[in-house]
Amino acid sequence: MGEKTREIATLNLRGTAYELPVLAGTENEIGIDIQKLREKSAAITYDPGYVNTGSCKSAITFIDGDKGILRYRGYPIEELAGKIPFSAAAYLLLFGRLPEEKEFLQWRTDLTRHSFIHETLIQFFEHFPPTAHPMNILGSMVASMSAFYPYDAEDEQHIMLNIKRLVGQVKTIAAFSYKKSIGEPYIYPRSDHSYGANFLRMMFATPAEEYVVPEVMEDALDMLLILHMDHEQNCSTSTVRMVGSSQANIYASVSSGINALWGRLHGGANEAVLNMLEQIRQDGGDYKKYIELAKDKKSSFRLMGFGHRVYKNFDPRANLLRGAVDRLLSELGIHDPLLEIAKNLEETALKDDFFIERKLYPNIDFYSGICYRALGIPTEMFTVLFSIGRMPGWIAHWLEMREDPDTRIQRPRQIYVGSPLRHYHPPEIAPWDLVKQSKLF
Ligand code: ACO
């Protein structure tokens, strides 16, 4: 797997032929190994955005963007999302196989046992301003966990304990930050609830009365979280690997991934989709105007939730969610005008040459926001939900990176385009000497 083949690729550069080994993946993906290219030829490869660069070998997730295929550990996403609980899928991603009954029970119990936030860390919520974005809170809280749970990086049991803390606590931090924002008391996790049910209970229960988590909501949440769980070397996962490659601790690595996910071209897109749909609704529902705006090169407006770096046919996650949205809204008896706008946008864009030529299809975020909204999750929490789902994926990659003998600190090269050599000739009195003499500081 990912091994060198007998094939050799030849690069002709300035009259010299350089032979480069060829690698093949399980699904016949081809990679040209350029590790020695610079040493042999002084040339580097140039690939902004890493559109065509493989940074590692990985056995976690397989994507074929042209065929719309997504598999976790070999299983098609269609056979997992909506079919197994989130905690079982997390186990699969982290440990490479589905758990046996006993293992699953233990894993579920462990995740609840380690889902309590350190009581001192809970006080941190008090010190964020009321305007703090929940992603800001989540990233800071996860980074702070390393101060509370220092660990021996060589001790496998320590590593495993901290993995359970991360997967277990991310949902508690998310729910507590919401409770704090609305001024309600925190609700603590319970061991007789599943992962998803615990999260919903912590979000929506109050101490005043019993709260029964609606099964339809628990199932929809599990599906959403599984769909978000991993997507090979995306921006946030690559960030986790990049930070982890310096041997930074797991909390520092994962909190960096959370910050990367926050951007509106990545996980922040689900929030941006809802804001866009709301803007169209307030603008009288004229969705065609926004399609034209997205096509206008003079405008920076993009149809949020459309397009993907890898999927150039369809996003299988969006396909699964499209059906789930309809079911969820009808079972909960919700009529959402934003869904109407979303469907109109999708239908019109898919027939438009601009989108067809550029292979722009709805991505997962086009529908995930509407699902979250139906579950009663506030818009600014959408990317936090994405982070909860993505947590096992980030950790699986962090573990894989740690165990891979090929891992080296990640350090890309560049083509320097700045000034050629120039020299500094000190003037009689330099500006900084003048500032110092004026005693302005
Ligand atoms: N609306 C309008 N035009 C678009 C869109 C869009 N959503 N996405 C891409 N394009 C156009 C670009 O303007 C460009 O056109 P050009 O060739 O005429 O210059 C062409 O399509 C290619 O776009 P790139 O930005 O080069 O594609 P890239 O692979 O770099 O970006 C991305 C992918 C960031 C997802 C992009 O499609 C986008 O911005 N989409 C909207 C944001 C979004 O939904 N992000 C969520 C991604 S999924 C996820 O992270 C979970």
CSV table of C-alpha atoms and ligand atoms in Angstrom, one decimal, residues 49 51 228 231 234-235 261 263-270 272-273 290-291 293-297 299-312 315 317 354-355 357-366 386 390, ligand 1:
chain,number,residue,atom,x,y,z
A,49,GLY,CA,-2.9,25.5,-2.4
A,51,VAL,CA,-3.8,21.2,-5.4
A,228,HIS,CA,-18.4,15.5,8.9
A,231,HIS,CA,-12.2,14.1,4.5
A,234,ASN,CA,-8.4,18.9,3.9
A,235,CYS,CA,-7.3,22.3,5.3
A,261,LEU,CA,-12.0,24.9,10.2
A,263,GLY,CA,-12.6,29.9,8.0
A,264,ARG,CA,-15.6,30.6,5.7
A,265,LEU,CA,-14.1,28.7,2.8
A,266,HIS,CA,-13.9,25.6,5.0
A,267,GLY,CA,-16.1,24.7,7.9
A,268,GLY,CA,-17.4,28.2,8.3
A,269,ALA,CA,-19.3,27.7,5.0
A,270,ASN,CA,-22.3,26.1,6.7
A,272,ALA,CA,-22.2,31.4,5.7
A,273,VAL,CA,-24.8,29.4,3.7
A,290,TYR,CA,-27.7,36.1,-6.3
A,291,ILE,CA,-26.8,33.5,-8.9
A,293,LEU,CA,-23.9,38.0,-8.6
A,294,ALA,CA,-22.0,34.8,-8.0
A,295,LYS,CA,-21.2,34.7,-11.8
A,296,ASP,CA,-20.1,38.3,-11.9
A,297,LYS,CA,-16.3,38.5,-11.9
A,299,SER,CA,-18.2,40.8,-7.5
A,300,SER,CA,-16.5,38.9,-4.7
A,301,PHE,CA,-19.8,37.1,-3.9
A,302,ARG,CA,-19.7,33.3,-4.1
A,303,LEU,CA,-22.6,30.9,-3.8
A,304,MET,CA,-21.8,29.5,-0.4
A,305,GLY,CA,-22.1,25.8,-0.1
A,306,PHE,CA,-21.2,25.4,-3.8
A,307,GLY,CA,-18.0,24.0,-5.2
A,308,HIS,CA,-15.4,21.8,-3.8
A,309,ARG,CA,-11.6,21.3,-4.2
A,310,VAL,CA,-12.0,17.6,-4.6
A,311,TYR,CA,-15.5,16.8,-5.7
A,312,LYS,CA,-15.9,17.7,-9.4
A,315,ASP,CA,-20.5,15.5,-3.1
A,317,ARG,CA,-22.4,13.8,1.6
A,354,PHE,CA,-21.2,28.9,-15.4
A,355,PHE,CA,-21.6,26.3,-12.7
A,357,GLU,CA,-18.4,24.4,-16.8
A,358,ARG,CA,-16.6,24.8,-13.5
A,359,LYS,CA,-18.1,21.6,-12.1
A,360,LEU,CA,-19.7,23.5,-9.1
A,361,TYR,CA,-22.1,21.3,-7.2
A,362,PRO,CA,-23.7,21.7,-3.8
A,363,ASN,CA,-21.3,20.5,-1.1
A,364,ILE,CA,-22.2,19.1,2.4
A,365,ASP,CA,-22.5,22.6,3.9
A,366,PHE,CA,-25.3,23.6,1.5
A,386,PHE,CA,-18.7,20.4,12.4
A,390,ARG,CA,-14.4,16.1,12.7
B,1,ACO,N1,-19.6,30.4,-6.4
B,1,ACO,C1,-19.3,31.0,-7.6
B,1,ACO,N2,-18.1,30.7,-8.2
B,1,ACO,C2,-17.3,29.8,-7.7
B,1,ACO,C3,-17.7,29.1,-6.5
B,1,ACO,C4,-18.8,29.5,-5.8
B,1,ACO,N3,-19.2,28.9,-4.7
B,1,ACO,N4,-16.7,28.2,-6.2
B,1,ACO,C5,-15.8,28.3,-7.2
B,1,ACO,N5,-16.2,29.2,-8.1
B,1,ACO,C6,-15.5,29.5,-9.4
B,1,ACO,C7,-14.3,30.4,-9.1
B,1,ACO,O1,-14.6,31.8,-9.2
B,1,ACO,C8,-13.4,30.0,-10.3
B,1,ACO,O2,-13.9,30.6,-11.4
B,1,ACO,P1,-12.8,31.0,-12.6
B,1,ACO,O3,-12.2,29.7,-13.0
B,1,ACO,O4,-13.6,31.6,-13.7
B,1,ACO,O5,-11.8,31.9,-12.0
B,1,ACO,C9,-13.7,28.5,-10.4
B,1,ACO,O6,-15.0,28.3,-9.9
B,1,ACO,C10,-12.7,27.6,-9.5
B,1,ACO,O7,-12.8,28.1,-8.2
B,1,ACO,P2,-11.5,28.0,-7.2
B,1,ACO,O8,-11.7,29.0,-6.1
B,1,ACO,O9,-10.3,28.0,-8.0
B,1,ACO,O10,-11.7,26.5,-6.6
B,1,ACO,P3,-10.9,26.0,-5.3
B,1,ACO,O11,-10.8,24.5,-5.5
B,1,ACO,O12,-9.7,26.7,-5.0
B,1,ACO,O13,-12.0,26.3,-4.1
B,1,ACO,C11,-13.8,26.2,-2.7
B,1,ACO,C12,-12.9,25.4,-3.6
B,1,ACO,C13,-13.0,27.0,-1.7
B,1,ACO,C14,-14.7,25.2,-1.9
B,1,ACO,C15,-14.7,27.1,-3.6
B,1,ACO,O14,-15.5,26.4,-4.5
B,1,ACO,C16,-15.6,28.0,-2.7
B,1,ACO,O15,-15.2,29.1,-2.3
B,1,ACO,N6,-16.9,27.6,-2.4
B,1,ACO,C17,-17.8,28.4,-1.5
B,1,ACO,C18,-17.4,28.1,-0.1
B,1,ACO,C19,-17.8,26.7,0.4
B,1,ACO,O16,-18.9,26.3,0.2
B,1,ACO,N7,-16.9,26.1,1.1
B,1,ACO,C20,-17.1,24.7,1.7
B,1,ACO,C21,-16.3,23.7,1.1
B,1,ACO,S1,-16.7,22.1,1.7
B,1,ACO,C22,-15.9,22.0,3.2
B,1,ACO,O17,-15.0,22.7,3.5
B,1,ACO,C23,-16.5,21.1,4.1
